[in-house]
Coordinates of C-alpha atoms in Angstrom, one line a residue:
Chain A
M1 CA -33.3 -26.0 -44.6
D2 CA -34.4 -22.6 -45.7
E3 CA -37.2 -21.6 -47.9
R4 CA -35.0 -20.6 -51.3
A5 CA -33.0 -24.4 -49.9
A6 CA -36.9 -25.8 -50.3
L7 CA -37.6 -24.1 -53.1
S8 CA -34.5 -25.3 -54.8
L9 CA -35.3 -28.9 -53.4
V10 CA -38.7 -28.3 -55.3
G11 CA -37.1 -26.8 -59.0
D12 CA -35.1 -30.4 -59.0
R13 CA -38.1 -32.3 -58.8
V14 CA -40.6 -30.1 -60.4
A15 CA -40.1 -29.2 -64.2
A16 CA -42.5 -26.9 -64.2
A17 CA -41.8 -25.2 -61.2
G18 CA -38.9 -22.0 -60.6
D19 CA -40.3 -19.3 -62.5
D20 CA -43.2 -16.5 -61.8
C21 CA -45.4 -19.0 -63.5
A22 CA -45.7 -22.6 -64.2
V23 CA -46.4 -23.3 -68.2
V24 CA -48.8 -25.8 -69.0
D25 CA -49.4 -26.0 -72.8
D26 CA -50.5 -21.7 -73.1
L27 CA -51.8 -21.5 -69.6
V28 CA -49.5 -20.0 -67.0
V29 CA -50.5 -20.7 -63.2
T30 CA -49.6 -19.6 -60.1
T31 CA -50.4 -19.9 -56.5
D32 CA -49.2 -18.2 -53.8
M33 CA -49.9 -18.1 -49.7
L34 CA -49.9 -14.9 -47.6
H35 CA -50.6 -14.8 -44.1
E36 CA -51.4 -12.4 -41.1
T37 CA -47.7 -12.8 -39.0
T38 CA -45.5 -12.4 -41.9
D39 CA -47.5 -10.7 -44.8
F40 CA -50.6 -8.3 -43.0
P41 CA -49.2 -5.6 -40.7
D42 CA -51.5 -4.8 -38.0
G43 CA -54.5 -2.9 -40.0
T44 CA -54.1 -4.1 -42.9
S45 CA -58.3 -4.4 -43.8
R46 CA -59.9 -7.4 -45.2
Y47 CA -60.0 -5.3 -48.3
T48 CA -56.4 -4.7 -48.8
A49 CA -55.8 -8.3 -47.9
G50 CA -57.9 -9.7 -51.0
W51 CA -56.9 -7.0 -53.2
R52 CA -53.1 -7.5 -51.7
S53 CA -53.0 -11.5 -52.1
V54 CA -54.7 -11.8 -55.2
G55 CA -52.6 -8.5 -56.5
A56 CA -49.7 -10.6 -55.8
S57 CA -50.4 -14.2 -58.1
L58 CA -51.7 -11.7 -60.8
S59 CA -48.2 -9.9 -60.6
D60 CA -46.7 -13.7 -61.3
V61 CA -48.9 -13.9 -64.6
A62 CA -48.3 -10.0 -65.4
A63 CA -44.7 -11.4 -65.2
M64 CA -44.6 -14.4 -67.5
G65 CA -46.1 -11.3 -70.4
A66 CA -49.2 -13.0 -70.3
E67 CA -52.7 -11.8 -70.1
A68 CA -54.5 -12.6 -66.9
T69 CA -57.4 -14.7 -67.3
A70 CA -59.1 -15.5 -63.8
A71 CA -58.3 -16.2 -60.3
V72 CA -59.4 -17.9 -57.0
A73 CA -58.7 -17.2 -53.3
V74 CA -59.2 -19.3 -50.2
Y75 CA -60.1 -17.4 -47.2
G76 CA -58.5 -19.1 -44.1
A77 CA -59.9 -17.0 -40.4
P78 CA -60.8 -18.3 -36.8
Q79 CA -63.8 -16.8 -37.6
F80 CA -66.5 -16.1 -40.3
D81 CA -67.5 -12.7 -39.3
A82 CA -69.5 -11.2 -42.9
D83 CA -68.4 -8.1 -42.8
E84 CA -64.7 -9.1 -43.1
I85 CA -65.5 -12.0 -45.5
A86 CA -67.1 -9.5 -47.8
A87 CA -64.8 -6.8 -47.7
F88 CA -62.2 -9.5 -48.9
I89 CA -64.1 -10.2 -51.9
E90 CA -64.1 -7.0 -52.6
G91 CA -61.0 -6.2 -52.8
C92 CA -60.1 -9.5 -54.9
L93 CA -63.2 -8.6 -57.2
D94 CA -61.5 -4.9 -57.6
V95 CA -57.9 -6.0 -58.5
C96 CA -59.0 -8.3 -61.0
E97 CA -61.2 -5.5 -62.8
A98 CA -58.2 -3.6 -62.9
V99 CA -56.2 -5.9 -65.1
D100 CA -59.5 -7.7 -67.0
A101 CA -59.5 -11.4 -64.9
E102 CA -62.0 -12.5 -63.3
Y103 CA -62.8 -13.4 -59.9
V104 CA -64.0 -16.8 -59.8
G105 CA -64.3 -17.5 -56.0
G106 CA -62.1 -20.2 -54.0
D107 CA -62.9 -21.9 -50.7
L108 CA -63.5 -21.1 -47.2
D109 CA -61.5 -23.2 -44.1
G110 CA -61.4 -22.3 -40.4
H111 CA -58.5 -21.8 -39.7
E112 CA -55.9 -20.4 -36.5
E113 CA -54.1 -17.8 -38.0
F114 CA -55.7 -15.1 -40.8
T115 CA -54.2 -16.9 -44.2
V116 CA -54.7 -17.0 -47.7
A117 CA -54.2 -19.1 -50.5
T118 CA -54.0 -17.7 -54.0
T119 CA -54.2 -18.8 -57.6
A120 CA -54.1 -17.0 -60.7
F121 CA -53.6 -18.2 -64.3
G122 CA -53.4 -16.2 -67.6
Q123 CA -53.1 -17.1 -70.7
T124 CA -50.0 -16.2 -73.6
D125 CA -48.3 -18.4 -76.8
A126 CA -45.0 -17.0 -76.1
P127 CA -44.2 -17.0 -72.6
V128 CA -41.3 -14.5 -71.4
Y129 CA -39.0 -16.7 -69.0
R130 CA -36.3 -15.6 -66.6
S131 CA -33.5 -17.2 -68.1
G132 CA -33.3 -15.1 -71.6
A133 CA -31.3 -12.1 -70.6
S134 CA -27.8 -11.6 -72.8
P135 CA -25.1 -9.0 -71.8
G136 CA -25.2 -5.9 -73.6
D137 CA -29.6 -6.5 -73.2
A138 CA -31.1 -3.2 -70.9
V139 CA -32.3 -4.0 -67.6
C140 CA -35.2 -1.8 -66.7
V141 CA -38.1 -1.9 -64.5
T142 CA -42.0 -1.0 -64.7
G143 CA -43.3 2.0 -61.8
T144 CA -41.4 2.7 -59.0
L145 CA -39.8 0.4 -56.6
G146 CA -40.4 0.9 -52.1
R147 CA -44.1 1.2 -52.2
S148 CA -44.5 -1.5 -50.3
A149 CA -42.0 -0.5 -47.5
A150 CA -43.3 2.8 -46.8
A151 CA -46.5 1.1 -46.5
L152 CA -45.1 -0.7 -43.6
R153 CA -43.2 2.0 -42.1
R154 CA -46.9 4.1 -41.9
F155 CA -48.2 1.1 -40.8
E156 CA -46.2 0.9 -37.9
A157 CA -46.8 4.4 -37.2
G158 CA -51.0 4.2 -37.2
D159 CA -51.9 5.5 -40.3
T160 CA -53.4 2.4 -41.2
E161 CA -55.5 4.6 -44.1
R162 CA -52.0 5.7 -45.9
G163 CA -50.8 2.1 -45.3
N164 CA -53.8 0.2 -47.0
E165 CA -53.4 2.7 -49.8
L166 CA -49.9 2.1 -50.4
F167 CA -50.3 -1.7 -49.4
R168 CA -52.7 -2.0 -52.8
F169 CA -51.0 -2.1 -56.1
E170 CA -51.8 -2.3 -59.5
P171 CA -50.1 -6.0 -61.0
R172 CA -48.5 -5.2 -63.8
V173 CA -50.7 -6.8 -66.5
A174 CA -50.3 -4.9 -69.2
A175 CA -47.2 -3.4 -69.0
G176 CA -46.0 -7.2 -69.3
R177 CA -48.0 -7.5 -72.4
G178 CA -46.4 -4.3 -74.0
V179 CA -42.5 -5.0 -72.8
A180 CA -43.6 -8.5 -73.3
P181 CA -42.1 -8.8 -76.9
H182 CA -39.4 -7.2 -76.2
A183 CA -38.2 -8.9 -73.3
T184 CA -35.6 -11.1 -73.0
A185 CA -36.4 -11.8 -69.6
M186 CA -38.8 -10.8 -67.1
M187 CA -39.8 -11.2 -63.7
D188 CA -41.6 -9.6 -60.2
S189 CA -39.8 -7.2 -58.1
S190 CA -41.8 -9.2 -55.4
D191 CA -38.6 -10.3 -52.9
G192 CA -36.7 -7.0 -53.9
L193 CA -34.8 -4.8 -56.7
A194 CA -31.6 -6.5 -55.3
R195 CA -32.6 -10.2 -54.8
S196 CA -35.2 -10.2 -58.5
L197 CA -31.8 -9.5 -60.2
H198 CA -30.3 -11.9 -58.3
Q199 CA -32.3 -14.2 -59.5
L200 CA -32.3 -13.3 -63.4
A201 CA -29.1 -13.8 -63.2
A202 CA -29.1 -17.3 -62.1
A203 CA -31.8 -18.0 -64.5
S204 CA -30.0 -16.3 -67.2
G205 CA -26.3 -17.1 -66.4
C206 CA -25.5 -13.9 -66.1
G207 CA -25.1 -10.6 -64.4
F208 CA -25.8 -6.7 -64.0
A209 CA -24.3 -3.6 -63.5
I210 CA -27.0 -1.2 -62.1
E211 CA -27.0 2.8 -61.7
A212 CA -28.1 3.6 -58.5
D213 CA -29.0 7.2 -59.6
A214 CA -31.8 5.8 -62.2
I215 CA -33.6 3.9 -60.0
P216 CA -37.4 5.1 -59.8
V217 CA -37.8 5.7 -56.3
A218 CA -41.6 5.4 -55.0
P219 CA -42.4 9.0 -54.1
A220 CA -43.7 7.5 -51.2
V221 CA -40.6 6.4 -49.8
E222 CA -39.1 9.9 -49.9
E223 CA -41.7 10.6 -46.9
V224 CA -40.8 8.2 -45.0
A225 CA -37.0 7.8 -45.6
D226 CA -34.6 8.8 -42.8
G227 CA -31.7 9.8 -44.7
P228 CA -29.8 7.9 -48.3
S229 CA -29.4 4.6 -47.3
D230 CA -32.5 3.5 -45.4
R231 CA -33.4 5.1 -49.4
R232 CA -31.7 2.4 -50.6
E233 CA -32.3 -0.5 -48.6
L234 CA -36.4 0.0 -48.8
A235 CA -35.6 1.4 -52.6
V236 CA -33.8 -1.8 -53.4
H237 CA -34.0 -4.9 -50.4
F238 CA -37.5 -4.4 -49.5
G239 CA -39.3 -5.5 -51.8
E240 CA -43.0 -6.4 -52.4
D241 CA -43.6 -3.9 -54.6
F242 CA -44.6 -6.6 -57.3
E243 CA -43.5 -4.2 -60.3
L244 CA -41.2 -6.1 -63.7
V245 CA -38.5 -6.6 -63.9
A246 CA -37.1 -6.6 -67.8
T247 CA -34.0 -7.0 -70.0
M248 CA -33.9 -6.7 -73.5
P249 CA -31.3 -5.6 -76.4
E250 CA -30.8 -1.2 -76.1
T251 CA -32.9 -1.1 -79.2
A252 CA -36.2 -2.0 -77.5
V253 CA -36.0 0.1 -74.8
D254 CA -37.9 3.0 -76.5
A255 CA -40.6 0.2 -78.1
A256 CA -41.2 -1.1 -75.1
A257 CA -41.6 1.8 -73.2
E258 CA -44.2 2.6 -75.4
A259 CA -45.7 0.2 -75.4
S260 CA -46.0 0.4 -71.8
P261 CA -48.5 1.7 -69.9
V262 CA -46.4 2.6 -66.9
A263 CA -43.2 4.5 -67.4
L264 CA -40.7 1.7 -67.9
T265 CA -37.1 2.7 -66.6
R266 CA -33.7 2.0 -67.7
V267 CA -31.9 1.0 -64.8
G268 CA -28.4 -0.5 -66.2
T269 CA -27.2 -3.5 -68.1
V270 CA -26.8 -7.1 -68.6
T271 CA -23.4 -8.4 -67.5
E272 CA -21.1 -11.9 -68.2
S273 CA -21.5 -11.8 -64.3
G274 CA -21.6 -10.6 -60.6
V275 CA -24.7 -8.3 -59.6
T276 CA -23.6 -4.8 -58.7
M277 CA -24.9 -1.4 -58.0
D278 CA -22.5 2.1 -59.2
G279 CA -19.8 -0.7 -60.0
E280 CA -20.3 -2.0 -56.0
A281 CA -21.2 -5.7 -55.5
L282 CA -25.3 -5.8 -54.8
P283 CA -26.3 -8.3 -51.8
D284 CA -28.5 -11.0 -52.4
R285 CA -30.2 -10.0 -49.9
G286 CA -34.0 -9.0 -50.0
Y287 CA -37.4 -10.9 -48.4
T288 CA -38.0 -14.1 -48.2
H289 CA -41.3 -15.1 -48.0
Chain B
M1 CA -71.6 -17.2 -38.9
D2 CA -71.1 -21.0 -40.1
E3 CA -68.8 -22.0 -42.9
R4 CA -72.3 -22.7 -44.6
A5 CA -73.8 -19.2 -44.1
A6 CA -70.3 -17.6 -45.4
L7 CA -69.6 -19.7 -48.2
S8 CA -73.4 -18.4 -49.7
L9 CA -72.3 -15.1 -48.7
V10 CA -69.8 -15.4 -51.4
G11 CA -71.9 -16.8 -53.7
D12 CA -74.4 -14.1 -53.7
R13 CA -71.2 -11.9 -55.1
V14 CA -69.1 -13.8 -57.1
A15 CA -71.3 -15.3 -60.0
A16 CA -69.0 -17.8 -61.0
A17 CA -68.6 -20.3 -57.0
G18 CA -70.8 -22.3 -55.3
D19 CA -70.5 -25.7 -57.5
D20 CA -68.0 -27.4 -57.4
C21 CA -65.7 -25.8 -59.4
A22 CA -65.8 -22.3 -61.7
V23 CA -65.9 -22.6 -65.0
V24 CA -63.9 -19.9 -67.4
D25 CA -64.7 -20.1 -71.0
D26 CA -63.6 -24.3 -71.0
L27 CA -61.6 -23.5 -68.1
V28 CA -62.6 -25.6 -64.9
V29 CA -60.7 -24.6 -61.6
T30 CA -61.0 -25.0 -58.3
T31 CA -59.0 -24.7 -54.8
D32 CA -58.8 -25.8 -51.2
M33 CA -56.7 -25.3 -48.3
L34 CA -56.6 -28.2 -45.3
H35 CA -54.5 -28.1 -42.3
E36 CA -53.3 -30.1 -39.7
T37 CA -55.9 -30.1 -37.2
T38 CA -58.9 -31.1 -39.0
D39 CA -57.5 -32.6 -42.5
F40 CA -54.6 -34.9 -41.1
P41 CA -54.5 -37.2 -38.5
D42 CA -51.7 -37.9 -36.1
G43 CA -50.1 -40.7 -38.5
T44 CA -50.8 -39.1 -41.6
S45 CA -47.6 -39.1 -43.7
R46 CA -46.3 -36.4 -45.9
Y47 CA -47.0 -38.2 -49.3
T48 CA -50.2 -38.8 -48.1
A49 CA -50.8 -35.6 -47.0
G50 CA -49.7 -34.6 -50.8
W51 CA -51.9 -36.8 -52.6
R52 CA -54.9 -36.0 -50.6
S53 CA -54.5 -32.3 -51.0
V54 CA -54.1 -32.8 -54.6
G55 CA -56.4 -35.3 -55.1
A56 CA -59.4 -33.3 -53.4
S57 CA -59.0 -30.4 -55.9
L58 CA -58.8 -33.4 -59.2
S59 CA -62.2 -34.8 -57.5
D60 CA -63.7 -31.2 -57.8
V61 CA -61.9 -31.2 -61.3
A62 CA -63.6 -35.1 -62.9
A63 CA -66.9 -33.6 -60.7
M64 CA -67.0 -31.0 -63.3
G65 CA -67.0 -34.1 -66.3
A66 CA -63.7 -31.9 -67.2
E67 CA -60.4 -33.9 -67.9
A68 CA -57.7 -32.8 -65.0
T69 CA -55.0 -30.9 -67.2
A70 CA -53.1 -29.6 -63.8
A71 CA -52.2 -28.5 -60.0
V72 CA -50.4 -26.6 -57.6
A73 CA -50.1 -26.6 -54.4
V74 CA -48.7 -24.8 -51.6
Y75 CA -46.7 -26.4 -48.7
G76 CA -46.7 -24.2 -45.4
A77 CA -44.9 -25.5 -42.2
P78 CA -43.4 -24.5 -39.4
Q79 CA -40.0 -26.1 -41.0
F80 CA -39.1 -26.7 -43.9
D81 CA -37.6 -30.8 -43.4
A82 CA -36.5 -31.8 -47.0
D83 CA -37.3 -35.3 -46.8
E84 CA -41.3 -34.6 -45.7
I85 CA -41.6 -31.5 -48.6
A86 CA -40.1 -34.2 -51.0
A87 CA -42.8 -36.8 -49.5
F88 CA -45.1 -34.3 -49.8
I89 CA -44.1 -33.5 -53.7
E90 CA -44.2 -37.0 -54.6
G91 CA -47.3 -37.6 -53.1
C92 CA -48.5 -34.4 -55.3
L93 CA -46.5 -36.2 -58.5
D94 CA -48.1 -39.8 -57.9
V95 CA -52.0 -38.4 -57.4
C96 CA -51.3 -36.3 -60.7
E97 CA -50.0 -38.8 -62.7
A98 CA -53.2 -41.2 -60.9
V99 CA -55.6 -38.8 -63.3
D100 CA -53.0 -38.2 -66.2
A101 CA -52.7 -34.6 -65.4
E102 CA -49.4 -32.5 -64.4
Y103 CA -48.2 -31.8 -61.0
V104 CA -46.5 -28.2 -61.9
G105 CA -45.6 -27.1 -58.5
G106 CA -46.8 -24.5 -56.3
D107 CA -44.9 -22.2 -53.2
L108 CA -43.3 -22.6 -49.8
D109 CA -45.2 -21.1 -47.1
G110 CA -43.5 -20.7 -43.3
H111 CA -46.5 -21.0 -41.6
E112 CA -47.2 -22.3 -37.9
E113 CA -49.8 -25.1 -38.4
F114 CA -48.6 -27.5 -41.2
T115 CA -51.3 -26.4 -43.8
V116 CA -52.0 -27.1 -47.8
A117 CA -53.3 -25.0 -50.5
T118 CA -54.0 -26.6 -53.7
T119 CA -55.5 -25.4 -56.9
A120 CA -56.4 -27.9 -59.9
F121 CA -57.9 -27.1 -63.1
G122 CA -59.2 -29.1 -66.3
Q123 CA -60.9 -28.3 -69.7
T124 CA -64.4 -29.3 -70.7
D125 CA -66.2 -27.8 -73.4
A126 CA -69.3 -29.6 -71.3
P127 CA -69.3 -28.9 -67.2
V128 CA -72.1 -30.5 -65.6
Y129 CA -73.4 -28.4 -62.6
R130 CA -74.7 -29.5 -59.5
S131 CA -77.9 -27.7 -61.3
G132 CA -79.8 -30.4 -63.3
A133 CA -81.4 -33.3 -61.9
S134 CA -85.0 -33.8 -62.7
P135 CA -87.4 -35.9 -61.1
G136 CA -87.2 -39.6 -62.0
D137 CA -84.0 -39.7 -63.2
A138 CA -81.9 -42.3 -61.0
V139 CA -79.0 -40.9 -59.0
C140 CA -75.8 -43.6 -58.7
V141 CA -72.3 -43.4 -57.2
T142 CA -69.2 -44.2 -58.3
G143 CA -66.5 -46.9 -56.2
T144 CA -68.2 -47.3 -52.4
L145 CA -68.3 -44.7 -49.7
G146 CA -66.2 -44.5 -45.9
R147 CA -63.3 -45.4 -47.2
S148 CA -61.8 -41.8 -45.6
A149 CA -64.3 -43.0 -42.4
A150 CA -62.6 -46.1 -41.7
A151 CA -59.3 -44.7 -42.4
L152 CA -59.7 -42.3 -39.8
R153 CA -60.6 -45.2 -37.3
R154 CA -57.3 -46.7 -38.3
F155 CA -55.3 -43.7 -37.6
E156 CA -57.2 -43.4 -34.7
A157 CA -56.3 -47.0 -33.8
G158 CA -52.7 -46.5 -34.1
D159 CA -52.8 -48.4 -37.3
T160 CA -50.8 -45.1 -39.3
E161 CA -49.8 -48.2 -42.9
R162 CA -53.4 -48.8 -43.5
G163 CA -54.6 -45.0 -42.1
N164 CA -52.7 -43.5 -44.7
E165 CA -53.5 -46.6 -47.4
L166 CA -57.7 -46.1 -47.0
F167 CA -57.0 -42.4 -47.4
R168 CA -55.7 -41.9 -50.7
F169 CA -58.1 -42.2 -52.9
E170 CA -57.9 -42.0 -56.7
P171 CA -59.8 -38.8 -57.8
R172 CA -62.9 -39.9 -60.3
V173 CA -61.8 -37.7 -63.0
A174 CA -61.8 -40.4 -65.4
A175 CA -65.4 -42.4 -64.1
G176 CA -66.8 -38.8 -64.4
R177 CA -65.4 -38.4 -68.4
G178 CA -67.2 -41.2 -68.3
V179 CA -70.7 -40.4 -66.8
A180 CA -70.5 -36.5 -67.5
P181 CA -72.7 -37.2 -71.1
H182 CA -74.9 -39.1 -69.5
A183 CA -75.6 -37.1 -66.5
T184 CA -77.9 -34.2 -65.6
A185 CA -76.2 -33.4 -62.3
M186 CA -72.9 -34.5 -60.7
M187 CA -70.8 -33.1 -57.6
D188 CA -68.1 -34.9 -55.4
S189 CA -68.9 -36.5 -52.1
S190 CA -66.7 -34.8 -50.2
D191 CA -69.2 -33.9 -47.6
G192 CA -70.6 -37.1 -47.8
L193 CA -73.3 -38.7 -49.1
A194 CA -76.0 -37.3 -47.2
R195 CA -75.0 -33.6 -47.2
S196 CA -74.5 -34.3 -51.2
L197 CA -77.7 -35.3 -51.9
H198 CA -78.9 -32.5 -50.3
Q199 CA -77.0 -29.5 -51.5
L200 CA -77.8 -31.3 -55.2
A201 CA -81.5 -31.0 -54.4
A202 CA -81.2 -27.1 -53.8
A203 CA -78.9 -26.2 -56.4
S204 CA -81.5 -28.4 -58.8
G205 CA -84.7 -28.2 -56.4
C206 CA -85.4 -31.6 -56.3
G207 CA -85.4 -34.4 -53.7
F208 CA -84.8 -37.9 -53.1
A209 CA -85.3 -41.3 -52.4
I210 CA -82.2 -43.4 -51.6
E211 CA -82.5 -47.1 -50.7
A212 CA -80.2 -47.8 -47.8
D213 CA -79.0 -51.6 -49.5
A214 CA -78.1 -49.9 -52.6
I215 CA -75.5 -47.8 -50.8
P216 CA -72.1 -49.4 -51.8
V217 CA -70.5 -49.3 -48.7
A218 CA -66.0 -49.6 -48.2
P219 CA -65.0 -53.0 -47.3
A220 CA -62.7 -51.2 -44.9
V221 CA -65.8 -49.5 -43.3
E222 CA -66.7 -53.0 -42.5
E223 CA -63.9 -54.2 -40.9
V224 CA -64.0 -50.6 -38.2
A225 CA -67.9 -50.8 -37.8
D226 CA -69.8 -50.8 -34.6
G227 CA -73.3 -52.7 -35.7
P228 CA -75.4 -51.1 -38.9
S229 CA -76.3 -48.2 -36.9
D230 CA -72.4 -46.7 -37.0
R231 CA -71.5 -48.1 -40.4
R232 CA -74.6 -46.1 -42.2
E233 CA -73.2 -43.2 -40.2
L234 CA -69.6 -44.0 -41.4
A235 CA -70.9 -44.8 -45.5
V236 CA -73.3 -42.0 -45.3
H237 CA -73.0 -38.8 -43.1
F238 CA -68.8 -39.6 -42.8
G239 CA -67.7 -38.1 -46.2
E240 CA -64.3 -37.2 -47.3
D241 CA -64.2 -39.8 -49.8
F242 CA -64.7 -38.1 -52.7
E243 CA -66.9 -40.1 -54.9
L244 CA -68.6 -39.0 -57.5
V245 CA -72.5 -38.5 -56.9
A246 CA -74.8 -38.4 -60.8
T247 CA -77.9 -37.7 -61.5
M248 CA -79.1 -39.0 -64.8
P249 CA -82.2 -40.8 -66.9
E250 CA -82.9 -44.2 -66.0
T251 CA -82.2 -44.7 -69.5
A252 CA -78.8 -43.4 -69.3
V253 CA -77.6 -46.0 -66.0
D254 CA -76.7 -48.4 -68.0
A255 CA -74.5 -46.4 -70.6
A256 CA -73.2 -44.5 -68.5
A257 CA -71.9 -47.6 -65.6
E258 CA -70.0 -49.3 -68.6
A259 CA -68.2 -45.5 -69.7
S260 CA -67.1 -45.8 -66.0
P261 CA -64.0 -47.4 -64.9
V262 CA -65.4 -48.0 -61.9
A263 CA -68.5 -49.4 -60.6
L264 CA -71.3 -47.0 -60.7
T265 CA -74.3 -48.0 -58.5
R266 CA -78.1 -46.9 -58.5
V267 CA -78.5 -45.8 -54.8
G268 CA -82.0 -44.0 -55.8
T269 CA -84.0 -42.1 -57.2
V270 CA -85.3 -38.0 -57.8
T271 CA -88.1 -36.8 -56.4
E272 CA -90.0 -33.6 -56.8
S273 CA -89.0 -32.6 -52.9
G274 CA -87.1 -33.8 -49.5
V275 CA -84.1 -36.2 -49.5
T276 CA -85.6 -39.6 -47.5
M277 CA -83.6 -43.0 -47.3
D278 CA -85.3 -45.9 -47.0
G279 CA -88.6 -43.4 -46.7
E280 CA -87.6 -42.0 -43.6
A281 CA -85.8 -38.3 -43.9
L282 CA -82.7 -38.6 -44.2
P283 CA -80.7 -35.3 -42.1
D284 CA -78.6 -32.7 -44.0
R285 CA -75.8 -33.7 -42.0
G286 CA -72.2 -34.6 -42.4
Y287 CA -68.6 -33.3 -42.1
T288 CA -68.0 -29.2 -42.6
H289 CA -64.4 -28.8 -43.6

């Protein structure tokens, strides 16, 4: 059973599961586990690991259009090294500070593999779900795509400084807050744009028609991409970017863009069914965590 | 650096850390990681693992005197087996139901070792910390001690059914709610009574004088203990029992006991300094997670 099938099993049993966050009254809550072999390439600093792990959960809070309240993290490692733990905590503190959330600690666990579990929560009285997109809506993304893919290339090339820098992203909490009042559906792009669109399509019972040229590709991708097809792979399928993908009425796009502190780019239209890019089927392929 | 030294490092940097839960406005939040090699003996069912993992976090919520609101869990395992995941989720749902909390899902993570990360949160406008005990107060415990130690013996003897049954504990949320208005300090006994007393002593700047005969020992311990010294080891030092240890003015003990749906037993007195049992130093020895 692969992870997606298993997640669907969880969704069948737990009513609150299946969106970026679970909603309990006016709270939203989300939890993630990341670990060395799949999430932290060689060269990832403990500071970056703390930033990125907590950031991933804060991104889910952002995707609900919520204010970020606080986050906790469990640090599991074979040894407890004072400098590594201190650096990890600084990363957690700094990413929380970047979105006006409070980092309130967590737990330590002796663990064979470096493993981090994070939980973030936030507050909103009007959460935005994945399920509200309607044919005719515009679909937009915040910021640029492909930054984490570019980071991985940098790590592979041994440029750990640039890799770490690209790996630390700002969770789009402020953008989510600004866009939320206009949005009909929203999620983060952690599995890549293509897979995110397929997930929104499934949740909303709609399709998407995307224009390739409209996709805002991260400058860092241009530096590492090996031709246009590689460029598209990194920007559209790789994922791990933690940008927001939101749908909204065409008439609301300008107001939403104005309310977002980062660029909000219209990349296509919500359709009745099917997910296409430039008229061709866009495969549901991306990063499975 | 051992786990306790590392936790103290975290406490130096993160103001909210160091109690059973972090407190953010009227929310309390706690997170834990458990894994196969150290927390789930051979024979532990996935149902029990779900119950126990989420229960451990709910116990921390109870220790603050808070209502339990909700919990999430990450399930990390080498394979995703539908029956195992379903059983795990049932355990999470049932332990939440037992304390009127909502289980709102979580995440799945492919992981070499079976690893569970849980987060629970609750609400209270009057959290009880570890730091309020005063000399002259009584110190009490809920329920009985040694149940998890007895469970481990059962697992070791191959009696997995009884082991699993003993391993599923009811988090003391209702008792915590009842006792909280009377308590000066409270924590859960997850590291064992002895270590919990040392932790309360450090946080409150006090000592404890405990009477061995007063300690409520779980009937399951009597069944497995090999003589009085083993009996004491299992009840006082082994830990993992998730009972509450609370201090309160002597005059409040009867009212607190009445407000608790489980037995609340007075086991000793808060003193100026030192932790003793029957007048002899009680070593700060217990389970280090």
